Coordinates of C-alpha atoms in Angstrom, one line a residue:
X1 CA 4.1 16.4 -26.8
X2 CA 7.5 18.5 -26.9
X3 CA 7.6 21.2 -29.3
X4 CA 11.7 21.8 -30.5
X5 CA 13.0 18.2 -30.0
X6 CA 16.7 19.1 -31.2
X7 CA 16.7 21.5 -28.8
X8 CA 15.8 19.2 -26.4
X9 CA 17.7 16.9 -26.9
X10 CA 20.5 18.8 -27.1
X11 CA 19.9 20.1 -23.8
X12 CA 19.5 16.7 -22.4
X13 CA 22.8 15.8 -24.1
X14 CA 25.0 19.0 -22.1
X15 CA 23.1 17.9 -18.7
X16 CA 24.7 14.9 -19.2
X17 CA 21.5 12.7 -19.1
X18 CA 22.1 11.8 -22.4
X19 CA 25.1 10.8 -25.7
X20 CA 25.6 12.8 -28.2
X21 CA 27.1 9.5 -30.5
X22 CA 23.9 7.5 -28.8
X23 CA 21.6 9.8 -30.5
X24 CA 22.9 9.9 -33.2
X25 CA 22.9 6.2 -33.8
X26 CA 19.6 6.0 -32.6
X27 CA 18.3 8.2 -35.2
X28 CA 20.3 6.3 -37.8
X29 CA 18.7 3.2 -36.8
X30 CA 15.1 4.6 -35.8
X31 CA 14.3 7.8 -37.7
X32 CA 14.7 11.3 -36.9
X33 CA 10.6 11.5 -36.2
X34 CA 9.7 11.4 -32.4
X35 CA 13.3 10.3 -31.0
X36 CA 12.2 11.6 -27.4
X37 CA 9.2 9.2 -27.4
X38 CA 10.4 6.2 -28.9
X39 CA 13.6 7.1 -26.3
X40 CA 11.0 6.9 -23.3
X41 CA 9.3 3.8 -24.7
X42 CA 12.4 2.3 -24.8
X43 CA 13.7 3.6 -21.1
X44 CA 16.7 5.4 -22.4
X45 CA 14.8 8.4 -20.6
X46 CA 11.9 9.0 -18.2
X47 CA 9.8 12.1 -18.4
X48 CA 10.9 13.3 -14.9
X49 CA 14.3 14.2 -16.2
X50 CA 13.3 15.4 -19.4
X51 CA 11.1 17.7 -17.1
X52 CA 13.9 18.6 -14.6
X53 CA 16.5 19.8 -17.6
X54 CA 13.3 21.9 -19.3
X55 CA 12.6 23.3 -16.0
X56 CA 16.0 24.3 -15.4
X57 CA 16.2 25.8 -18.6
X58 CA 13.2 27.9 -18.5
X59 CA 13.7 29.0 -15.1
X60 CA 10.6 27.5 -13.7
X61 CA 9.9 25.5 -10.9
X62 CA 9.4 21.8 -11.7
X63 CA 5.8 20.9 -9.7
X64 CA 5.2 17.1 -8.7
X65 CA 1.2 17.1 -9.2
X66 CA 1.0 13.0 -8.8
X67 CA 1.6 14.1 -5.0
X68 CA 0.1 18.1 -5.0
X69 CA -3.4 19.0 -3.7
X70 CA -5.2 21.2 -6.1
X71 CA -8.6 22.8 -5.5
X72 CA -11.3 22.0 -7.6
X73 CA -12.5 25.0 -7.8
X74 CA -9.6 25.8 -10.4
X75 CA -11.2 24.1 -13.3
X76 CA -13.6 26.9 -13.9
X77 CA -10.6 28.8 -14.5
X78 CA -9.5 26.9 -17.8
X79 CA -11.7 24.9 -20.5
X80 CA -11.6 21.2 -20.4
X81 CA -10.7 21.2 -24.1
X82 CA -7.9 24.2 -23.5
X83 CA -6.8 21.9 -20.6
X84 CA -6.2 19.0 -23.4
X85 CA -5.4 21.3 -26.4
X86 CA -2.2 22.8 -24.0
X87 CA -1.5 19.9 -22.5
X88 CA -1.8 22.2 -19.1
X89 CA -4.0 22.8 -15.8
X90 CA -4.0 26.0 -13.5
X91 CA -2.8 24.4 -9.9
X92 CA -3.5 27.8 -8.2
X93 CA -4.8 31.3 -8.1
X94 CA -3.6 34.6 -6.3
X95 CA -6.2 36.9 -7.5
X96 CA -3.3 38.6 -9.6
X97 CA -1.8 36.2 -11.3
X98 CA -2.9 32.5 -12.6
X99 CA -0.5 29.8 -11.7
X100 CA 0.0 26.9 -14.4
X101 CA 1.7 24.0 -14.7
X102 CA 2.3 22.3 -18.5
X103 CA 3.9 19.6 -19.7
X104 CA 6.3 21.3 -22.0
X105 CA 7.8 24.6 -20.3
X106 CA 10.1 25.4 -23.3
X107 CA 7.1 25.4 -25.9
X108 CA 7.3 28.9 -26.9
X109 CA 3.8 28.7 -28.4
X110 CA 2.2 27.9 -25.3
X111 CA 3.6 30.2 -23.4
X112 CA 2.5 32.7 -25.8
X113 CA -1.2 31.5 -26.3
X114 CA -2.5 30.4 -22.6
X115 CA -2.4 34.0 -21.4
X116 CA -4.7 34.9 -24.0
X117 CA -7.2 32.2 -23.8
X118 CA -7.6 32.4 -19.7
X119 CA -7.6 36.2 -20.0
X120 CA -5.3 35.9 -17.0
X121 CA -1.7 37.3 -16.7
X122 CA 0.0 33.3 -15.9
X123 CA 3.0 32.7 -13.8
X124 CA 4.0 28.8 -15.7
X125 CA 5.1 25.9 -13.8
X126 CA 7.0 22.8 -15.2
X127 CA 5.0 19.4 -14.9
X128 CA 5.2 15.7 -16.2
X129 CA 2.6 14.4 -18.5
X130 CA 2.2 12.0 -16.2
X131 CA 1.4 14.7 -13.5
X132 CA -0.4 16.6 -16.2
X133 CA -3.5 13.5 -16.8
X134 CA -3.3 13.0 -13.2
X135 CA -4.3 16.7 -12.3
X136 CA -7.0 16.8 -15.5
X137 CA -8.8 13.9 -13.7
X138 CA -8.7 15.6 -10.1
X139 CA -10.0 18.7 -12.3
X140 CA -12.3 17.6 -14.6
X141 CA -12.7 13.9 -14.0
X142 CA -12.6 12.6 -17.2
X143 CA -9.7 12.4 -19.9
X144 CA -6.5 12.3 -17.2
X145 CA -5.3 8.8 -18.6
X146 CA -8.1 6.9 -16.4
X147 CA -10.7 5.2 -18.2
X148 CA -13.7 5.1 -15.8
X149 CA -15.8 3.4 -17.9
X150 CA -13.6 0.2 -17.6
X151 CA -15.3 -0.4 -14.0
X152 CA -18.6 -1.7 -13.7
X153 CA -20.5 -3.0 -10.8
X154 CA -21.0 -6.7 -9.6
X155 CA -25.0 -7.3 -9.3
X156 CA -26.0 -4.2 -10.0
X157 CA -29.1 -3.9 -12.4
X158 CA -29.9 -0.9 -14.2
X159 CA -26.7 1.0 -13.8
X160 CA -25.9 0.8 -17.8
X161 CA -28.2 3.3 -18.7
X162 CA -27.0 6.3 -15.9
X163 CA -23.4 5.3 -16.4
X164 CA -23.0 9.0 -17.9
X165 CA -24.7 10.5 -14.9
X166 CA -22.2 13.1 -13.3
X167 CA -21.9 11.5 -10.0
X168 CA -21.7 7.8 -11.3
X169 CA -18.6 9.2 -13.4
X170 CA -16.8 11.1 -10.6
X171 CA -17.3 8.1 -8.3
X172 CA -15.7 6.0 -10.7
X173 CA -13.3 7.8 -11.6
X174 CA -12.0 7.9 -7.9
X175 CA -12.2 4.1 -7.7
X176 CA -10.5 3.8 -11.1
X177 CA -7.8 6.3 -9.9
X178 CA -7.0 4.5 -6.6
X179 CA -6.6 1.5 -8.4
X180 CA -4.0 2.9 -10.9
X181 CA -2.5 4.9 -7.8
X182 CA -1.8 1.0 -6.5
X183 CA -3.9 2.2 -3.3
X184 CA -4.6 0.3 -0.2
X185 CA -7.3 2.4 1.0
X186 CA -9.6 5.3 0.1
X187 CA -11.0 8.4 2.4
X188 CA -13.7 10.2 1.6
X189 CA -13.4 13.0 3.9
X190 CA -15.7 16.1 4.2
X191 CA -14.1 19.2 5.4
X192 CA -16.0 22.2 6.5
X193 CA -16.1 23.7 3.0
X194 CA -15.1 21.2 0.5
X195 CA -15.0 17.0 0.1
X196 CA -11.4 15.8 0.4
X197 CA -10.3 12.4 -1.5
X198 CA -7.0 10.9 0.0
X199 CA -5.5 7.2 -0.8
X200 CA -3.1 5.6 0.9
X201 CA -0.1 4.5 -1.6
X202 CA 2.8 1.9 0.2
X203 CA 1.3 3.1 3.2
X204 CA 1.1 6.9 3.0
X205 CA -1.4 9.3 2.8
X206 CA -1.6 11.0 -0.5
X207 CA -4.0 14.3 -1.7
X208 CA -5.7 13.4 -5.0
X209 CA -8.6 15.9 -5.1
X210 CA -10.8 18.1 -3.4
X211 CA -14.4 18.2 -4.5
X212 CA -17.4 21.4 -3.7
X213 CA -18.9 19.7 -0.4
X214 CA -22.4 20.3 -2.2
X215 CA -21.4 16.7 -4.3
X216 CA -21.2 14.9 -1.0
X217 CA -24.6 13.4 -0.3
X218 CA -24.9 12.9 -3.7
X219 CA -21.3 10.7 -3.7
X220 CA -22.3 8.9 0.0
X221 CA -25.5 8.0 -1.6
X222 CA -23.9 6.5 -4.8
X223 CA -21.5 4.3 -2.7
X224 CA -24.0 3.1 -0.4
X225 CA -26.1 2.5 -3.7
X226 CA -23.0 0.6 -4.8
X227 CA -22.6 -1.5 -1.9
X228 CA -26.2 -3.1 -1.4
X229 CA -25.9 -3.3 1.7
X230 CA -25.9 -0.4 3.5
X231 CA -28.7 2.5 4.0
X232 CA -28.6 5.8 2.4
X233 CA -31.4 7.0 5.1
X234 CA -29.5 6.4 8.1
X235 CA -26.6 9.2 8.5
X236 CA -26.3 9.1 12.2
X237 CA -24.9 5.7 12.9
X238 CA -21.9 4.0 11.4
X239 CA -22.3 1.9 9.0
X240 CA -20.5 -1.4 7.2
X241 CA -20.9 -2.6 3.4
X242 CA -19.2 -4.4 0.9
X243 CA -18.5 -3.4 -2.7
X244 CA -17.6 -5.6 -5.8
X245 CA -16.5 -4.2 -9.1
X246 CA -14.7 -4.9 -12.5
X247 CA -12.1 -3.0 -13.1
X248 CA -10.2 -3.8 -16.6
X249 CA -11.7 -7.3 -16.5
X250 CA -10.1 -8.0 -13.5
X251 CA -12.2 -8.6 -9.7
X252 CA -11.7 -6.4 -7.3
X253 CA -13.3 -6.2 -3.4
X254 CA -13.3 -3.1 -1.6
X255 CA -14.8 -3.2 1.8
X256 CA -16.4 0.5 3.1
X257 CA -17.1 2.2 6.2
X258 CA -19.2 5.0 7.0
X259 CA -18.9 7.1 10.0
X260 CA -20.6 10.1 11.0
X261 CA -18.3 13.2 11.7
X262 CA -18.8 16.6 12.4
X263 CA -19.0 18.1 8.7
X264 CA -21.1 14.9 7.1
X265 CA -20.6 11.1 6.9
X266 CA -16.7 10.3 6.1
X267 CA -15.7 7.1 4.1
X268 CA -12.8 5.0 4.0
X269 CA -13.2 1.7 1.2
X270 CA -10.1 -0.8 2.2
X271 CA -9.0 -1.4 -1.5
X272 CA -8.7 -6.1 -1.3
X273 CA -6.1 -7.0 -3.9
X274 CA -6.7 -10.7 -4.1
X275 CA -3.6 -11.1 -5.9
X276 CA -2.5 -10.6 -2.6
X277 CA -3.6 -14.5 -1.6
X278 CA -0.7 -15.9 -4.5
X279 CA 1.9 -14.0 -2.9
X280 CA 5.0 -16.5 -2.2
X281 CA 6.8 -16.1 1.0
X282 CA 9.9 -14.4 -1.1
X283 CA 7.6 -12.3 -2.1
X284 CA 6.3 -11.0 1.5
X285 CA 10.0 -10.4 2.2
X286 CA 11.2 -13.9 3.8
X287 CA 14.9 -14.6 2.7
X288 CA 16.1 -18.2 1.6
X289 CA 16.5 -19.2 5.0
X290 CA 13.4 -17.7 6.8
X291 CA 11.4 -19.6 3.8
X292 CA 12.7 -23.0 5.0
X293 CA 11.8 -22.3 8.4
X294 CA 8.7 -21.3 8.0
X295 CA 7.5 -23.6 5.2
X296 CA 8.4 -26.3 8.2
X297 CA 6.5 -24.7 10.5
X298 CA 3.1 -24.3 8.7
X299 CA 4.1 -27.7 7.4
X300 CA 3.1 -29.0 11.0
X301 CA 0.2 -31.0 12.0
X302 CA -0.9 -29.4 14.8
X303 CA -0.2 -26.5 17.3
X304 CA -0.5 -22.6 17.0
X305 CA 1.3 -20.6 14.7
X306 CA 1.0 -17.1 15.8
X307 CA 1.9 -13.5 13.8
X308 CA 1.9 -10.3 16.0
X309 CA 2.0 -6.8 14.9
X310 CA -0.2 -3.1 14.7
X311 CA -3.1 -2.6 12.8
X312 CA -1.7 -2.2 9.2
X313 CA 1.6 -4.7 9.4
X314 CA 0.7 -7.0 7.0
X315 CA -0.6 -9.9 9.2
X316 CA -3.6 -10.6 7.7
X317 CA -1.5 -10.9 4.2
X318 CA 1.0 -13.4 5.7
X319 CA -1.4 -15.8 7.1
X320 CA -3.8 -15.7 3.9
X321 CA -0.6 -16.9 2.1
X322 CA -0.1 -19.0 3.9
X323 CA -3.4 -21.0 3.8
X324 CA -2.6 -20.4 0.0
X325 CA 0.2 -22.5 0.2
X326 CA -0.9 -25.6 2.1
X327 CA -4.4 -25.5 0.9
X328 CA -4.4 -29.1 -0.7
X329 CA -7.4 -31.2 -1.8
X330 CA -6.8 -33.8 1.1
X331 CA -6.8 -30.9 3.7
X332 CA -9.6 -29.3 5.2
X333 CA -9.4 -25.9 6.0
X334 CA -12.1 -23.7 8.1
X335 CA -11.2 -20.0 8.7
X336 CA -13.4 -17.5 11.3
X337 CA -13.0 -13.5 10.2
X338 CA -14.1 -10.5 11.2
X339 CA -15.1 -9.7 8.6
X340 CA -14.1 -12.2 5.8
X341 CA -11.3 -10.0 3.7
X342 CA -10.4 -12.5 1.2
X343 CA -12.5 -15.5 -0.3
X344 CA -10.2 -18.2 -0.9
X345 CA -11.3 -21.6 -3.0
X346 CA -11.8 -24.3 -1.6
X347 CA -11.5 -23.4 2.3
X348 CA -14.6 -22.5 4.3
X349 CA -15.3 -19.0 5.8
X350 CA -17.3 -18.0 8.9
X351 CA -17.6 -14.5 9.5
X352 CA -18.4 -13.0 12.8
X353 CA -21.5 -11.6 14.0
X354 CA -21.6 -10.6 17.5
X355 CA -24.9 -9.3 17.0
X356 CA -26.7 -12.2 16.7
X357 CA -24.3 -14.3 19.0
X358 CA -21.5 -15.4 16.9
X359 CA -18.2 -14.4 18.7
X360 CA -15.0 -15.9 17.6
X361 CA -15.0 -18.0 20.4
X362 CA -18.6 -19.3 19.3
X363 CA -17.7 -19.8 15.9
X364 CA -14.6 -21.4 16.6
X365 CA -16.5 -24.1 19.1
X366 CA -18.3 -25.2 16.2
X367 CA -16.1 -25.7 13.6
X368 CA -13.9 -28.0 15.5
X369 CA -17.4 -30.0 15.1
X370 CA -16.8 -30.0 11.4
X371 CA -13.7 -32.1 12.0
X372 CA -11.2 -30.0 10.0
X373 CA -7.3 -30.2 9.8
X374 CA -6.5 -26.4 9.7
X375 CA -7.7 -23.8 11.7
X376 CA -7.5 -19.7 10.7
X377 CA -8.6 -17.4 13.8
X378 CA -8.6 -14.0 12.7
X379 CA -7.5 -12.9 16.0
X380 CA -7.0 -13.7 19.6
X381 CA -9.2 -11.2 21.5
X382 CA -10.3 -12.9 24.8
X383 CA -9.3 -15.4 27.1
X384 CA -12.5 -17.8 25.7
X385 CA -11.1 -17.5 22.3
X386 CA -7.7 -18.4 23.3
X387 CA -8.9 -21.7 25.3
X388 CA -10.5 -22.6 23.1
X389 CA -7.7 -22.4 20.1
X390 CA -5.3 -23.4 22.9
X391 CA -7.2 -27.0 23.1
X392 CA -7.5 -27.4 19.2
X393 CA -4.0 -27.5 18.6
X394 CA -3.3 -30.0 21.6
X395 CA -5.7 -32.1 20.5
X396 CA -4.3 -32.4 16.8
X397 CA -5.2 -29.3 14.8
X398 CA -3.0 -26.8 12.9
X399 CA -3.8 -23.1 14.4
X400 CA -2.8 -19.6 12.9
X401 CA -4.4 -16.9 14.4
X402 CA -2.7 -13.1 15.4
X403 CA -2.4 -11.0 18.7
X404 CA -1.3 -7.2 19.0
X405 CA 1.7 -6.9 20.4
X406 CA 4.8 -5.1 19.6
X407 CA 7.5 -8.2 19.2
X408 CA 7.2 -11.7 19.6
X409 CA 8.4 -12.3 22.6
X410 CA 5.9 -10.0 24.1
X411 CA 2.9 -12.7 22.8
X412 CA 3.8 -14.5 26.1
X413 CA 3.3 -12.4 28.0
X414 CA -0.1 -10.9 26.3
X415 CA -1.3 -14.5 26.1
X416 CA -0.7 -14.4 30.2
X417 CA -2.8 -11.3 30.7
X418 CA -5.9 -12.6 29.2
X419 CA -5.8 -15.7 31.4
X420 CA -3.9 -18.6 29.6
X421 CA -1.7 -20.6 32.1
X422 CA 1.9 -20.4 31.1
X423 CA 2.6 -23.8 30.7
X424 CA -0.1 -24.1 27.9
X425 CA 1.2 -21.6 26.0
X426 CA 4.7 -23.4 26.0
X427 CA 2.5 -26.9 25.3
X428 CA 1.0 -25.1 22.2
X429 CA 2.9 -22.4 20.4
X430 CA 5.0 -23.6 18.1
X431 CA 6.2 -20.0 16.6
X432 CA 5.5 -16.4 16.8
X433 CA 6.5 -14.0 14.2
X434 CA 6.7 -10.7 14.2
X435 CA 6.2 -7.8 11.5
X436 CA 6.4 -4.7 10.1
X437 CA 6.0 -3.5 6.8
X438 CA 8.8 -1.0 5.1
X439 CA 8.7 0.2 1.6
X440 CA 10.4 -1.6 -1.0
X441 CA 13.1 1.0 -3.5
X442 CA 11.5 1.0 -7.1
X443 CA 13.5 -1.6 -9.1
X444 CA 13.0 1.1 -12.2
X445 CA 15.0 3.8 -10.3
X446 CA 16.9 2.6 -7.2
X447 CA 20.7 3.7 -7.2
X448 CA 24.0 2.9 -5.3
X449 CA 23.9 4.6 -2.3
X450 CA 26.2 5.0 1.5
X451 CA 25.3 4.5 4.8
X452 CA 25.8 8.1 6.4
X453 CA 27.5 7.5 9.9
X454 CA 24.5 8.4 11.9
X455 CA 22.6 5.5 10.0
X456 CA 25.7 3.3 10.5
X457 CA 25.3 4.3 14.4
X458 CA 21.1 4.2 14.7
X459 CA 21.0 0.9 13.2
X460 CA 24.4 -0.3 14.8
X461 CA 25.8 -2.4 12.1
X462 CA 28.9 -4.1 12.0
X463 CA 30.9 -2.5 9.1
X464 CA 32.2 -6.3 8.3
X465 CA 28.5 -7.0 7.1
X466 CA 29.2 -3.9 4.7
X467 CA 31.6 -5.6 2.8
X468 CA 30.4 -7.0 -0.7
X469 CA 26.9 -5.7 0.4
X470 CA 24.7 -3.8 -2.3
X471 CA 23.3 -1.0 -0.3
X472 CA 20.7 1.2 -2.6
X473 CA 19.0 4.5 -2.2
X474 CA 15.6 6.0 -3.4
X475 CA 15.9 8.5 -6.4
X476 CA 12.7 8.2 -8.4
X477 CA 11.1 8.2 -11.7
X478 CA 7.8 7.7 -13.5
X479 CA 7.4 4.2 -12.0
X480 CA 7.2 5.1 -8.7
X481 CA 5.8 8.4 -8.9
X482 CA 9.1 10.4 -8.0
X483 CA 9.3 9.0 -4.8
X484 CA 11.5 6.7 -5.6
X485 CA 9.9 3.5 -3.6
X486 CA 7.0 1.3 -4.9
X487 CA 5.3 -1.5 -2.8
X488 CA 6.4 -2.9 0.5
X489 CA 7.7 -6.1 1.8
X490 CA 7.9 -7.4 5.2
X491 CA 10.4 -7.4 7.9
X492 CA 10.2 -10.8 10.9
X493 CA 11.0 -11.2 13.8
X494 CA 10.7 -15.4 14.1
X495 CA 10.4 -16.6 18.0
X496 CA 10.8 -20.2 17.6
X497 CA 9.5 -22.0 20.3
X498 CA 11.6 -25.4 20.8
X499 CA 12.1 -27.6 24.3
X500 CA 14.9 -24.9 25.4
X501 CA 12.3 -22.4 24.7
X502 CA 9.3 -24.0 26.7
X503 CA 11.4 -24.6 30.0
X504 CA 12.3 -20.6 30.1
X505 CA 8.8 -19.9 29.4
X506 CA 7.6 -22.4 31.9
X507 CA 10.5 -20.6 34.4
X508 CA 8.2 -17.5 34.5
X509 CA 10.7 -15.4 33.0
X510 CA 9.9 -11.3 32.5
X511 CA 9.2 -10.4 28.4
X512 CA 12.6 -8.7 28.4
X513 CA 14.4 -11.9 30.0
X514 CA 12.7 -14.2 27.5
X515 CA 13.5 -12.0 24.9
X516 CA 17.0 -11.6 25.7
X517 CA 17.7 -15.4 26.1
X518 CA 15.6 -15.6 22.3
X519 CA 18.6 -13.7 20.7
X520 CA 21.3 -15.9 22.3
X521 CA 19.4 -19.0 21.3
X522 CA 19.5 -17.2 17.5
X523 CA 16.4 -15.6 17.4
X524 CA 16.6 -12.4 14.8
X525 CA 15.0 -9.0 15.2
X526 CA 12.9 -7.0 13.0
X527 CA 15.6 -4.5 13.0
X528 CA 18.4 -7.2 12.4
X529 CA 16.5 -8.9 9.7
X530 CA 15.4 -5.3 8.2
X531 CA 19.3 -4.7 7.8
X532 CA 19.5 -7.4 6.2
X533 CA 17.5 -6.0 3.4
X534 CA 18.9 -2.8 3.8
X535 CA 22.5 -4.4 2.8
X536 CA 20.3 -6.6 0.1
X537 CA 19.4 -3.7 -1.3
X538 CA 15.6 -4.2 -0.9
X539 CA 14.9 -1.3 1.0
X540 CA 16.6 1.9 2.7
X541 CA 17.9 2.7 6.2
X542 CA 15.7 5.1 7.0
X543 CA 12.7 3.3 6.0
X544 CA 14.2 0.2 8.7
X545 CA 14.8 2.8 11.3
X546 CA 11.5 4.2 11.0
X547 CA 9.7 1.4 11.8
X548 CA 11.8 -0.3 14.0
X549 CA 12.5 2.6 16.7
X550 CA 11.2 0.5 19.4
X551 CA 13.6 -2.3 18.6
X552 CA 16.8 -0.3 19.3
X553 CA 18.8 -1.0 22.1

């Protein structure tokens, strides 16, 4: 992959990235052949750096592809097999000059040679190999490190023999790339000239390709072929479908959504990670202490266990694990969705069909017929619902179920609005917990950072907490894509609702009363607890602020 490795190296060694007496007792003990590679196999190096120095060097501009839209259009302007042969894509086009990027910007040969074969006069970029196979499969979809034909289809018959049809290909190839991405969700999204693909990584938006809009009926088609469900005839009404595939040998759910827009039908697949349902509660971001709490609470026999947040916090997540965790053989455990995201052994599902009658608050009436011990409502809509829930866990059921609100304290009062008498909600609740989601720092990367003073003063911490703390900052590297976070964990807010609790709730008080006599009774904040793991070193203080700006006071 790099051309002059001494030279390399010895540039790496003067940028200070590297030991001069390291190397040479590495090559003493390894070889002289391929130092650089067995170096990033190792982790004595990533191929950022080693892209930074040779983009120093050369006087080039180092380009982050992993995280650069790049038209499509630009693969007729360079041959797959030059693409491979140079290890380099174009990423843009003036008219005058041909902008590419390749993975080794001090290969003299290269630099010498592209010019020729695009017939183009080339303006060269710097570029990670990494970024490099990433690009080639928004370009050329096939041969960018992604092996497409490692997904295959649950139930579908007769797809073997098309699998090298152009469109099968480039759909899987989207679906493979997501996955690799670590993506949560996928958009299909037709522009007025061209089909966008976007995935959402640790909860951003991220360009992977753009695609001639020409290939989109024939891609729409092929997932709603893929899904079984849904009808490649109707493209004026929105539409809902479920996909299973293989990926690698392992399962993988995604569930899609069609909607018509003004330039053609747009889709978004929700990417289900059932590894998702093993997650402990260390895992979705509870600390020591928060674990005992809460394993006592969903230890309980009966009453409601509530978790509040926005569309995308992570409820859904926290409640699955915990049905995960006290799903026992002498338990029985009936769950009403809409729709079902997760199938879990050994606990019943019921999804919701409002079409044909079967409301949450329908579904819900009937289970308690089926005489079960633990109860999973996928949310608390209506005042029917809530009733309903309301008189399972007073008459000995365990309830978890979510609401939309902003903090915990605010369920109260939400609970109020859609009809429920106060003193029930004080007779049932047992806990509602609050939370957000904030991205975790890569464990490959993270460094020793400081608190600037304005952070210090935003999130209002006490510099006593700072000492013996081990606060960390993003830098990035291969692992995390340069951005220098990967996953997310949870931050909670945990409104425990004990006798004191009930008699202020019972007293009528306003959401900010009751929330203010919460935190003198111990309750913790999202933003308290996401300092926490700021000072742990978990995460960063701007991702805590960020999410927490309505919790400042």
């Amino acid at each position: 992959m790099y051309s002059n490795e001494d030279y390399l190296i010895q540039l790496l060694v003067e940028a200070g990235q590297l030991d001069a007496a390291y190397v040479q007792e590495f090559r003493e003990a390894m070889g002289d052949e391929h130092t650089i590679q067995l170096m990033l196999d190792r982790g004595d190096l990533n191929e950022t750096v080693i892209a930074q120095v040779s983009a120093q060097n050369a006087g080039a501009e180092l380009l982050d592809l992993q995280n650069t839209f790049i038209d499509a259009a630009l693969a007729d302007r360079m041959k797959l097999e030059d693409s491979k042969r140079f290890h380099a894509v174009p990423v843009a086009d003036d008219g005058s000059y041909l902008s590419i990027a390749v993975a080794d910007i001090l290969d003299v040969e290269t630099a010498d040679s592209i010019p020729h074969v695009v017939g183009r006069e080339v303006i060269f970029y710097a570029a990670t190999p990494t970024g490099i196979s990433h690009a080639m499969t928004q370009l050329y979809g096939e041969d960018g490190g992604i092996d497409s034909s490692a997904l295959t289809v649950v139930g579908e018959a007769g797809a073997e023999g098309d699998s090298d049809a152009p469109v099968i290909k480039m759909v899987s190839g989207i679906l493979v790339d997501a996955f690799k991405m670590r993506a949560s969700d996928i958009h299909i999204e037709p522009l007025e000239t061209s089909l966008r693909i976007r995935n959402r990584v640790d909860g951003k938006l991220v360009d992977c390709a753009s695609h001639p809009k020409k290939l989109l009926p024939a891609v729409i088609a092929r997932l709603k072929v893929m899904s079984g469900s849904m009808s490649i005839a109707e493209k004026r009404m929105p539409q809902d479908g479920r996909i299973q595939v293989k990926m690698g040998g392992k399962d993988v759910d995604l569930r899609v959504s069609s909607v018509p827009s003004n330039h053609g039908e747009s889709i978004v697949m929700r990417i289900l990670d059932k590894s998702a349902l093993n997650l402990g509660l260390g895992q979705l971001g509870f600390f020591s202490d928060d674990q005992e709490t809460f394993k006592e609470l969903i230890g309980l026999p009966d009453g409601i266990i509530l978790v509040t947040g926005p569309t995308g916090s992570g409820k859904t997540t926290t409640l699955y694990a915990c049905l995960n965790q006290i799903n026992k053989p002498d338990r029985k455990i009936i769950t009403v969705e809409d729709p079902v995201e997760y199938e879990m052994a050994g606990i019943n599902q019921v999804m919701v069909r409002t079409d044909i009658g079967m409301t949450f608050a329908a579904a819900l009436r009937s289970m308690l017929r089926q005489a079960p011990n633990i109860i999973m409502v996928g949310e608390i809509r209506d005042k029917e619902t809530a009733e309903i829930a309301i008189q399972a866990s007073l008459t000995g059921h365990l309830v978890f179920s979510t609401l939309h609100t902003n903090d915990a304290p605010s369920a109260v009062a939400r609970l109020a609005d859609i009809g429920i008498k106060r003193f029930l909600v004080a007779s049932a609740v047992r806990a509602i917990i609050a939370q957000r989601l904030v991205r975790k720092l890569c464990d490959k990367c993270k460094a020793p950072a400081t608190l600037t003073e304005k952070e210090i003063r935003m999130l209002n911490i006490d510099p006593a907490l700072m000492e013996g703390s081990t606060i960390m900052g993003p830098v990035g590297c291969e692992n995390c894509r340069g951005g220098g976070y990967r996953g997310r964990i949870g931050i909670f807010e945990m409104f425990i609702i004990d006798d004191e609790v009930r008699h202020l709730i019972n007293q009528n008080l306003s959401t900010p009363q009751l929330r203010r006599r919460a935190r003198e009774f111990g309750m913790r904040t999202l933003r308290e607890d996401g300092i926490r793991k700021v000072l742990a070193g978990a995460t960063s203080a701007d991702e805590v602020i960020g999410v927490t700006m309505a919790d400042a006071e």
